[in-house]
PDB file of C-alpha atoms in Angstrom:
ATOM      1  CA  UNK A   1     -23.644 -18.432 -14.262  1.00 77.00           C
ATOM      2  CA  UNK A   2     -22.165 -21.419 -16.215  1.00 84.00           C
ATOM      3  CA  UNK A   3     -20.645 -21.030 -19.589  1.00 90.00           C
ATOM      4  CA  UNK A   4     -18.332 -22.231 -22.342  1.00 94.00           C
ATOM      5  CA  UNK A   5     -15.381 -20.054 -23.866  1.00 95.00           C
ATOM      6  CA  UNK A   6     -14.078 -21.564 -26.762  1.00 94.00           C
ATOM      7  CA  UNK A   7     -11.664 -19.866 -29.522  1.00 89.00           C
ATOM      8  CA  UNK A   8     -12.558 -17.864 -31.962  1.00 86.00           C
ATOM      9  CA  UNK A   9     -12.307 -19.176 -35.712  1.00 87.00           C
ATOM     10  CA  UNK A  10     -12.113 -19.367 -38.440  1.00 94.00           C
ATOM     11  CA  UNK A  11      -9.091 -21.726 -38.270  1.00 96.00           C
ATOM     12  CA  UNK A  12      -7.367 -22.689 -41.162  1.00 97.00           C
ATOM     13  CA  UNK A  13      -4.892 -24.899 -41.245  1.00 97.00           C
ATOM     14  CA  UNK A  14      -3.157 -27.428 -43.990  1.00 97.00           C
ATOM     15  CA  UNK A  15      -4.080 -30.937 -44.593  1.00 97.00           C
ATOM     16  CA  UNK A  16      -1.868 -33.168 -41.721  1.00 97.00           C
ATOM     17  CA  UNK A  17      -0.986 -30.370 -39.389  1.00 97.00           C
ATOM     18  CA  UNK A  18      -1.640 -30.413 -35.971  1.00 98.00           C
ATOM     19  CA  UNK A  19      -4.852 -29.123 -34.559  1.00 97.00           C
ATOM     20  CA  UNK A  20      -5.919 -27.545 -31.115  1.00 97.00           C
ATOM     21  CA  UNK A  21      -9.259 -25.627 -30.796  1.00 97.00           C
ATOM     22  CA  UNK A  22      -9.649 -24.251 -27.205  1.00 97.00           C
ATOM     23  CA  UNK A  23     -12.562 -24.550 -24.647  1.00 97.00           C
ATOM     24  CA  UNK A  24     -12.940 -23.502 -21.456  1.00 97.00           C
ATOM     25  CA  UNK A  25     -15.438 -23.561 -19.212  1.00 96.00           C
ATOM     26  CA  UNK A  26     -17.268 -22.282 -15.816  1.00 94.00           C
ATOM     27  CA  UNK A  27     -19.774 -24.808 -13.619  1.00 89.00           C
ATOM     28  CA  UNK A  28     -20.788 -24.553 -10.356  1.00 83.00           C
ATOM     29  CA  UNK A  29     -21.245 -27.917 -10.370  1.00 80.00           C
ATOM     30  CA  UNK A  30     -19.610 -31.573 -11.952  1.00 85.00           C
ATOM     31  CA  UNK A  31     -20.427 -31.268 -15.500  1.00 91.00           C
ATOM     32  CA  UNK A  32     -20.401 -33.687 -18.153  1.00 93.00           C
ATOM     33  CA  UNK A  33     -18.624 -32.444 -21.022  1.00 96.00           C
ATOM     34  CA  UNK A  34     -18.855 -32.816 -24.814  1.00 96.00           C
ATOM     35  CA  UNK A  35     -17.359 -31.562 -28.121  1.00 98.00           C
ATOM     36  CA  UNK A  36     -19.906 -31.912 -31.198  1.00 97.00           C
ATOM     37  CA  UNK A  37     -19.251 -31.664 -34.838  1.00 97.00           C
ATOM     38  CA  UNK A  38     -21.532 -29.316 -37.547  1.00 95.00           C
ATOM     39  CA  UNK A  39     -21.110 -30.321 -41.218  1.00 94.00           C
ATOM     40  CA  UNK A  40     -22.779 -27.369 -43.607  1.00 89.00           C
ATOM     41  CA  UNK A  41     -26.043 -27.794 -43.754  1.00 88.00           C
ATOM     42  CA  UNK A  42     -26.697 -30.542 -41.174  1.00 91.00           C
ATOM     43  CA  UNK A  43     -27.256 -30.589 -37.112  1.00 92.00           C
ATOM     44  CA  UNK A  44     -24.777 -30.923 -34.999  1.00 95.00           C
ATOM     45  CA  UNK A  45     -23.220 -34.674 -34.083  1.00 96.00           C
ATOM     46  CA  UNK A  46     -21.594 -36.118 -31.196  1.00 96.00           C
ATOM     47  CA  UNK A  47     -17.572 -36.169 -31.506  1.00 98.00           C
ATOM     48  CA  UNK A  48     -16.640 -37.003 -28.102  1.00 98.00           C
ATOM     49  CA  UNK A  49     -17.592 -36.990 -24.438  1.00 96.00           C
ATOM     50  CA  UNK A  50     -15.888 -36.885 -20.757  1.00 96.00           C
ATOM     51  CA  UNK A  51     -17.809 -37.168 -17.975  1.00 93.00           C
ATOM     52  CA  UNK A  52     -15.643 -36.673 -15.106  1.00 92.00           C
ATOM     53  CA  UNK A  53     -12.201 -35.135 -14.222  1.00 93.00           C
ATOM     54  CA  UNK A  54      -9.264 -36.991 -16.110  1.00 95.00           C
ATOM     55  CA  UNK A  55     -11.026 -38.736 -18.234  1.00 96.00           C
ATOM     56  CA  UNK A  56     -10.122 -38.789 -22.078  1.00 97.00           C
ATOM     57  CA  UNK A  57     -12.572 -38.700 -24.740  1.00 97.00           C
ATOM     58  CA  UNK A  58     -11.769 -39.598 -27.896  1.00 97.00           C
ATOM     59  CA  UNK A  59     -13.378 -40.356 -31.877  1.00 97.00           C
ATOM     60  CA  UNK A  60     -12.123 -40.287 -35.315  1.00 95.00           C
ATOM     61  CA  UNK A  61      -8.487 -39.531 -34.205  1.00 97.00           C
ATOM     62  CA  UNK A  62     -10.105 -36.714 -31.909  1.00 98.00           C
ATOM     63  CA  UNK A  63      -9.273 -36.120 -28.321  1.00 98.00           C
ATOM     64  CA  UNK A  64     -10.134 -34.102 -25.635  1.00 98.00           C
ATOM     65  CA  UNK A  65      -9.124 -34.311 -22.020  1.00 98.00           C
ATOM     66  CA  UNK A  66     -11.689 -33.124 -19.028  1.00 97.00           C
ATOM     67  CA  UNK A  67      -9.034 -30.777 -16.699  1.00 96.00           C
ATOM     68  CA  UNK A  68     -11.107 -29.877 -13.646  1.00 93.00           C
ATOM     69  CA  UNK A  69      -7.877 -28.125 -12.532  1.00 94.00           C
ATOM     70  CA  UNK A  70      -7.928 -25.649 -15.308  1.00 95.00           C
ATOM     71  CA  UNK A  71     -11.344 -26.078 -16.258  1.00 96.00           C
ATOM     72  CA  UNK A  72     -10.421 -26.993 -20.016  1.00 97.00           C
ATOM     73  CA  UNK A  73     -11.585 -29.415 -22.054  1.00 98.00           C
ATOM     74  CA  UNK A  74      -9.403 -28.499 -25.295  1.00 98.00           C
ATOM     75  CA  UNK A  75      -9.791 -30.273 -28.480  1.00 98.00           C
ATOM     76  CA  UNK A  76      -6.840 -32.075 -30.552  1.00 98.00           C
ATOM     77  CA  UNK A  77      -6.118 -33.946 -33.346  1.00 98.00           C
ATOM     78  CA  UNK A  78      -2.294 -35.185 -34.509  1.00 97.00           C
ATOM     79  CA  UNK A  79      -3.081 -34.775 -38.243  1.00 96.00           C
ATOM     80  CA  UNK A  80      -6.343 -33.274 -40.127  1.00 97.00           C
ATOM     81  CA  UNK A  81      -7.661 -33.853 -43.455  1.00 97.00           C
ATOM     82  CA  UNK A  82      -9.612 -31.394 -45.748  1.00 97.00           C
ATOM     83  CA  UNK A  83     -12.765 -33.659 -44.473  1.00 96.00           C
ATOM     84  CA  UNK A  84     -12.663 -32.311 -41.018  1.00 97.00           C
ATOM     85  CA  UNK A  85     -13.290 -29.138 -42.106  1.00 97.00           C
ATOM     86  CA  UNK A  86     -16.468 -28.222 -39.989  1.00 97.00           C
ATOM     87  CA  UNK A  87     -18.180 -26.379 -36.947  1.00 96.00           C
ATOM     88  CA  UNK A  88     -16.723 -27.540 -33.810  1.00 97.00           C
ATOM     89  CA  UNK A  89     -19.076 -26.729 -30.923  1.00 96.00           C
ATOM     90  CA  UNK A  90     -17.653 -27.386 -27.253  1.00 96.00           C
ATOM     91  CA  UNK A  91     -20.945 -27.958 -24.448  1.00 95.00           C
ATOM     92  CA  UNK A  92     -21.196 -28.736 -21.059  1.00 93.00           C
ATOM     93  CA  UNK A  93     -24.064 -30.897 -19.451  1.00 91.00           C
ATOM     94  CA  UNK A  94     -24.957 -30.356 -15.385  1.00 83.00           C
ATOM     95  CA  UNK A  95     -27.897 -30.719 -12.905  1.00 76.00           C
ATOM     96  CA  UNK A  96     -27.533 -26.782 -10.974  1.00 64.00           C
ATOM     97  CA  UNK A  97     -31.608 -25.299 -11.083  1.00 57.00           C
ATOM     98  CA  UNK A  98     -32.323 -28.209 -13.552  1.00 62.00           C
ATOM     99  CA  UNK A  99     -30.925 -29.812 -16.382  1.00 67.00           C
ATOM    100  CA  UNK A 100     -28.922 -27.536 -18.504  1.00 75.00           C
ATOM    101  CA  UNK A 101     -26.601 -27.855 -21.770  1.00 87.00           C
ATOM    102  CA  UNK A 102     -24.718 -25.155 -22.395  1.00 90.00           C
ATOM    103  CA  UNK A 103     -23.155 -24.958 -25.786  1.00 92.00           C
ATOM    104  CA  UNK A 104     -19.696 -22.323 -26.918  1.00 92.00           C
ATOM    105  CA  UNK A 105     -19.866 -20.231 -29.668  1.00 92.00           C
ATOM    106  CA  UNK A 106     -18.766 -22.770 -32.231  1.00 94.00           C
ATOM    107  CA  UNK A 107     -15.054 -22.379 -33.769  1.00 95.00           C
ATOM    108  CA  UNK A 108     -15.075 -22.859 -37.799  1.00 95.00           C
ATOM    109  CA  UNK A 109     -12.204 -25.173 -39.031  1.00 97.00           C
ATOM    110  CA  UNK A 110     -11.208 -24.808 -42.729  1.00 97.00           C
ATOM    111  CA  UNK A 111      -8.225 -27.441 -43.829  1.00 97.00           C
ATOM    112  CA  UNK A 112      -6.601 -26.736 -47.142  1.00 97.00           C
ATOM    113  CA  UNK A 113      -5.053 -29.861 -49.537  1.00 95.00           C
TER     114      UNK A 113
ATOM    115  CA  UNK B   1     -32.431 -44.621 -39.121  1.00 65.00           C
ATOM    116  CA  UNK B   2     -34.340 -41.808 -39.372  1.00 77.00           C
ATOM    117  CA  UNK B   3     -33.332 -40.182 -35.890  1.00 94.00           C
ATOM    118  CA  UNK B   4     -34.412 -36.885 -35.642  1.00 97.00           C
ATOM    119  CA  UNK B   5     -36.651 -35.423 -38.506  1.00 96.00           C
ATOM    120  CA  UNK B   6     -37.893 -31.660 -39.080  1.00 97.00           C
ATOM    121  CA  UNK B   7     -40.018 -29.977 -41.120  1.00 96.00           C
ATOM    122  CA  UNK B   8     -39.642 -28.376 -42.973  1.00 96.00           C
ATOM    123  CA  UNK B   9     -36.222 -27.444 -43.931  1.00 95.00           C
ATOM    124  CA  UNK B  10     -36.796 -24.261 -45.508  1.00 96.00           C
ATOM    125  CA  UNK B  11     -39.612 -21.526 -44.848  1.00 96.00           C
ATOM    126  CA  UNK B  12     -40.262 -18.102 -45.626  1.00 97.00           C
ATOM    127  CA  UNK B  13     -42.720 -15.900 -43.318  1.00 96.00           C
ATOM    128  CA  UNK B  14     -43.953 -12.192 -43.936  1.00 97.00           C
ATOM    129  CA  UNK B  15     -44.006 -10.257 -40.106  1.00 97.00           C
ATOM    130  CA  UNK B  16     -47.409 -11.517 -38.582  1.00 97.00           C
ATOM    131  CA  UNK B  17     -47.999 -14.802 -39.970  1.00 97.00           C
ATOM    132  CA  UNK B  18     -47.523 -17.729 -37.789  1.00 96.00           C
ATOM    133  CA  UNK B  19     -46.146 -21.216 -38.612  1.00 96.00           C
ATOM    134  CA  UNK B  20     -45.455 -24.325 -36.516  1.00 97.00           C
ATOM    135  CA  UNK B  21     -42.216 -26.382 -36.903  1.00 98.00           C
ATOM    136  CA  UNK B  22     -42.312 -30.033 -36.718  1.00 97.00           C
ATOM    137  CA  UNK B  23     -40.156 -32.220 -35.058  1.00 97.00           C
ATOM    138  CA  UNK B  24     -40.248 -35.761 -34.294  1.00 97.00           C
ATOM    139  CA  UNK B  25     -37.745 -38.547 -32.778  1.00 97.00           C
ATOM    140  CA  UNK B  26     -38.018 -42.771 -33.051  1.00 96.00           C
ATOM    141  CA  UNK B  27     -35.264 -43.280 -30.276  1.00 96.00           C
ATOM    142  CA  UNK B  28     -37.736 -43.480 -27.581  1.00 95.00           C
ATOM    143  CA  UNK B  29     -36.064 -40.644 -25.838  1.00 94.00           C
ATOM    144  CA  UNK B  30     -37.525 -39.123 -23.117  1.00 92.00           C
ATOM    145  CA  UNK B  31     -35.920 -35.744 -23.337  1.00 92.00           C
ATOM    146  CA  UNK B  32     -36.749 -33.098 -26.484  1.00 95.00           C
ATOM    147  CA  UNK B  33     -35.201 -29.106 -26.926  1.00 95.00           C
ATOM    148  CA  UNK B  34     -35.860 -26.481 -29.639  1.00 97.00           C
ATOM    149  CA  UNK B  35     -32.748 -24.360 -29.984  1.00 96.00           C
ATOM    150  CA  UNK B  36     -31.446 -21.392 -32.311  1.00 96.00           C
ATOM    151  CA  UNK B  37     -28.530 -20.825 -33.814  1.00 94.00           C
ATOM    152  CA  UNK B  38     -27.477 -17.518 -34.908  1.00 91.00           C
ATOM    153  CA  UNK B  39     -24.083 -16.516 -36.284  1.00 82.00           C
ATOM    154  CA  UNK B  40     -21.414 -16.300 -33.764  1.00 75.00           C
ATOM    155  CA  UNK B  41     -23.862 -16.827 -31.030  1.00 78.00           C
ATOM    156  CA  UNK B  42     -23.332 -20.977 -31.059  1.00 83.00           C
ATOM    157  CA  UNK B  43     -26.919 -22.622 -30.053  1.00 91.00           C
ATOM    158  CA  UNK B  44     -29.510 -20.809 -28.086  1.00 92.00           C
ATOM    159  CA  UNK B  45     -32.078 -22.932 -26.139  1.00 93.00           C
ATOM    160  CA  UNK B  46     -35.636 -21.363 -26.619  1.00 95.00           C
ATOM    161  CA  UNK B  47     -37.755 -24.306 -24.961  1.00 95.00           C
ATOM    162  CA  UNK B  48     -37.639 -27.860 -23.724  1.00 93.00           C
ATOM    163  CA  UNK B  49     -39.042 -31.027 -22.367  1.00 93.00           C
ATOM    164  CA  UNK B  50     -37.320 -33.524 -19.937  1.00 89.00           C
ATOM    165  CA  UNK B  51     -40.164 -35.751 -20.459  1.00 88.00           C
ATOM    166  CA  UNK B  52     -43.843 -36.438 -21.874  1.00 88.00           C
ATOM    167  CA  UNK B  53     -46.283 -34.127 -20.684  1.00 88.00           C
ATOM    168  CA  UNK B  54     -43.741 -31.567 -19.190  1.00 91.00           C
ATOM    169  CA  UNK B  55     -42.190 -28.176 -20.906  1.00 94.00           C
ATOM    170  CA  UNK B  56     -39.752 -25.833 -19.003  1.00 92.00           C
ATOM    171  CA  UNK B  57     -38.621 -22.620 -20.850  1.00 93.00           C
ATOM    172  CA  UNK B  58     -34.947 -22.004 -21.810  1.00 91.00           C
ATOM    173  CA  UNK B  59     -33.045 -19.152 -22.208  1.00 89.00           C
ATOM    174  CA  UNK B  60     -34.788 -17.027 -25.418  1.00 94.00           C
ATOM    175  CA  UNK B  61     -38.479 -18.288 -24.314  1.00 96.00           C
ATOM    176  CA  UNK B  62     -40.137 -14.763 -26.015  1.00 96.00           C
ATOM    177  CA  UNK B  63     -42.620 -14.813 -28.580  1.00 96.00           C
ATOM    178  CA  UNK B  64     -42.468 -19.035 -29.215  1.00 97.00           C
ATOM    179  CA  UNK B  65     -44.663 -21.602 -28.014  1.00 97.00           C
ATOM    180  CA  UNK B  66     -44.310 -25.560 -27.486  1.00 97.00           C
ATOM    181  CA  UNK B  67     -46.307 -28.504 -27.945  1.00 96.00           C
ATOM    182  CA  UNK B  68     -45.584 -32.189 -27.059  1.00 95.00           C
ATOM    183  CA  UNK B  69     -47.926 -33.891 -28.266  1.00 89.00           C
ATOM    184  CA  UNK B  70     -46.249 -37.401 -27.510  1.00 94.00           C
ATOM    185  CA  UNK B  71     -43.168 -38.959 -26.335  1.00 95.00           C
ATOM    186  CA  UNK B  72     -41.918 -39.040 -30.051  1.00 96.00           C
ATOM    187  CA  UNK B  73     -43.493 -35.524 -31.105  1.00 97.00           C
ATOM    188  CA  UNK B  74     -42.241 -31.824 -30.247  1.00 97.00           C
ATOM    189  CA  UNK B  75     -43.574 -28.806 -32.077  1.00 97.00           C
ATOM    190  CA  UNK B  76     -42.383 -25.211 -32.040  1.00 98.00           C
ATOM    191  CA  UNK B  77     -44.830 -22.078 -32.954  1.00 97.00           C
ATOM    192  CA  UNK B  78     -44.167 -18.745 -33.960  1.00 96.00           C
ATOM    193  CA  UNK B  79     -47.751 -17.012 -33.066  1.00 93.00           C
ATOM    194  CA  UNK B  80     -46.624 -13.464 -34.901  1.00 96.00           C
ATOM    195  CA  UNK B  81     -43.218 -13.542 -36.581  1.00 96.00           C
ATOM    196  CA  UNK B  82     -40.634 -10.924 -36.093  1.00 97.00           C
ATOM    197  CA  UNK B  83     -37.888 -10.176 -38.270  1.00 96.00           C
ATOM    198  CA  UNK B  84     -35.459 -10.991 -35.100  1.00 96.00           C
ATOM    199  CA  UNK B  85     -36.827 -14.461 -35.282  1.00 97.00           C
ATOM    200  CA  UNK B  86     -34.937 -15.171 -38.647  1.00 97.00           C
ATOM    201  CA  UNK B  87     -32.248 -18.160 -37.546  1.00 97.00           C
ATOM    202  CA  UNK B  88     -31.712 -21.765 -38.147  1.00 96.00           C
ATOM    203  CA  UNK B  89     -33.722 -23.673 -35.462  1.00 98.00           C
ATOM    204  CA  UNK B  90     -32.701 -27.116 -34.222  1.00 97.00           C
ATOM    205  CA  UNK B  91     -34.801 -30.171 -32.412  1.00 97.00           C
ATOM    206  CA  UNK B  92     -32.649 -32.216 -30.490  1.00 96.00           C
ATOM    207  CA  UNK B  93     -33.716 -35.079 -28.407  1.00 95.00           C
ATOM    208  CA  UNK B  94     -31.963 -36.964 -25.436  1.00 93.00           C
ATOM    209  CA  UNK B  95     -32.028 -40.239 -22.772  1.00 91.00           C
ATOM    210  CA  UNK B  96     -32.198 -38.308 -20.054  1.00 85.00           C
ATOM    211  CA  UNK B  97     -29.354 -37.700 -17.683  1.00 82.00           C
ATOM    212  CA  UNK B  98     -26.368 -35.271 -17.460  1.00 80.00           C
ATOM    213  CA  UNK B  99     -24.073 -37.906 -19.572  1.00 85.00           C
ATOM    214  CA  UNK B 100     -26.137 -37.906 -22.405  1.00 89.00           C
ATOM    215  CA  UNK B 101     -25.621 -36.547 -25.902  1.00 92.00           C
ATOM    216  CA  UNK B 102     -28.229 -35.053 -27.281  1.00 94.00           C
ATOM    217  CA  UNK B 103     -29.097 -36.081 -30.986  1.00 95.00           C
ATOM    218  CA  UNK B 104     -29.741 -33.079 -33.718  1.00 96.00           C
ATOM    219  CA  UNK B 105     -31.813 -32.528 -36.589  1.00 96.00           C
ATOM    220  CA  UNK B 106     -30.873 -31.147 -39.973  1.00 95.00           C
ATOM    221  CA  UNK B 107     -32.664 -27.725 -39.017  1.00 95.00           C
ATOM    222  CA  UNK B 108     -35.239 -25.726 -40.689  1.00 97.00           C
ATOM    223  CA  UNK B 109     -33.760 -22.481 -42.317  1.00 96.00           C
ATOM    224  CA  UNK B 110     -36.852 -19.802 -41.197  1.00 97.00           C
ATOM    225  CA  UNK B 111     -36.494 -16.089 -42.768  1.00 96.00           C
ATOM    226  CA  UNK B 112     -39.370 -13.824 -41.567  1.00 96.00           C
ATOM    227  CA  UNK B 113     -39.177 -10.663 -43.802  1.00 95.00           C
TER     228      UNK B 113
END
């Protein structure tokens, strides 16, 4: 069946270095694909989106790029600050049996001043 | 903007009793879920509805119930808690379509002891 693989947290990294959290993904189908964002103690929030192979999402200095090759969808950022430090949740959307989002595991980002 | 609102945010429940969760959207979406989020287990979808007057069971269906009442409304019931049951549920809500985000609550904490 479908599902998201992304890497396991917590991450912890220092205020302006370079972040990559990893998602992967299997769809029988074309998926739409998304990365949300869980502050403590709220719901989860849009961060970005792709909906088709190649394209770039991007938010907030966030990016992710949809690879159908590799089936990735792997999240970046060029410099974090201690108020990224969150629940990042990768999800894909598709049509296979009806509609269907399948969310990852969630990957905990901690980002020290 | 309101968004998405639950109720309540916070509930405790002996084994047995039952309780209804609240949820309710004013972004004339068509689309409403109940998910559950468990530690290290991302978002588990228990029950939704692509639209008014329809419900389709997701993938933890098992000792829940769902209402919707109206195009804005979407209620959850526990009939006979169950210790397992203790999580953080989430109503989301959604346009429909594959490219769509879906919009979150701020959860209700439930512990059933």
């Amino acid at each position: 069946g479908n599902s998201v693989t992304q890497m396991e947290g917590p991450v912890t990294l220092s205020e302006e270095a370079f972040l990559t959290i990893n998602c992967t993904y299997t769809a029988t189908g074309y998926p739409s694909l998304f990365w949300y964002v869980q502050y403590p103690g709220e719901g989860l929030q849009l961060l970005l989106k792709a909906t088709k192979a190649d394209d770039k999402g991007s938010n907030k200095g966030f990016e992710a790029t949809y690879r159908k090759e590799t089936t990735s969808f792997h999240l970046e950022k060029g410099s974090v600050q201690v108020s990224d430090s969150a629940v990042y949740f990768c999800a894909l959307s598709e049509i296979t049996g009806g509609f269907k989002t399948i969310f990852g595991a969630g990957t905990r980002l901690f980002v020290k001043a | 903007n309101a968004g998405v609102t639950q109720t309540p945010k916070f509930q405790v429940l002996k084994t047995g009793q039952s309780m209804t969760l609240q949820c309710a959207q004013d972004m004339n979406h068509n689309s409403m879920y109940w998910y559950r989020q468990d530690p290290g287990m991302g978002l588990r979808l228990i029950y939704y509805s692509a639209s008014e007057g329809t419900t389709d069971k997701g993938e933890v269906p098992n000792g829940y119930n769902v209402s919707r009442l109206n195009k804005r409304e979407f209620s959850l019931r526990l009939e006979s808690a169950a210790p397992s049951q203790t999580s953080v549920y989430f109503c989301a809500s959604s346009k429909q379509g594959i490219n769509q985000p879906q919009h979150f609550g701020d959860g209700t904490r439930l512990s059933i002891l």
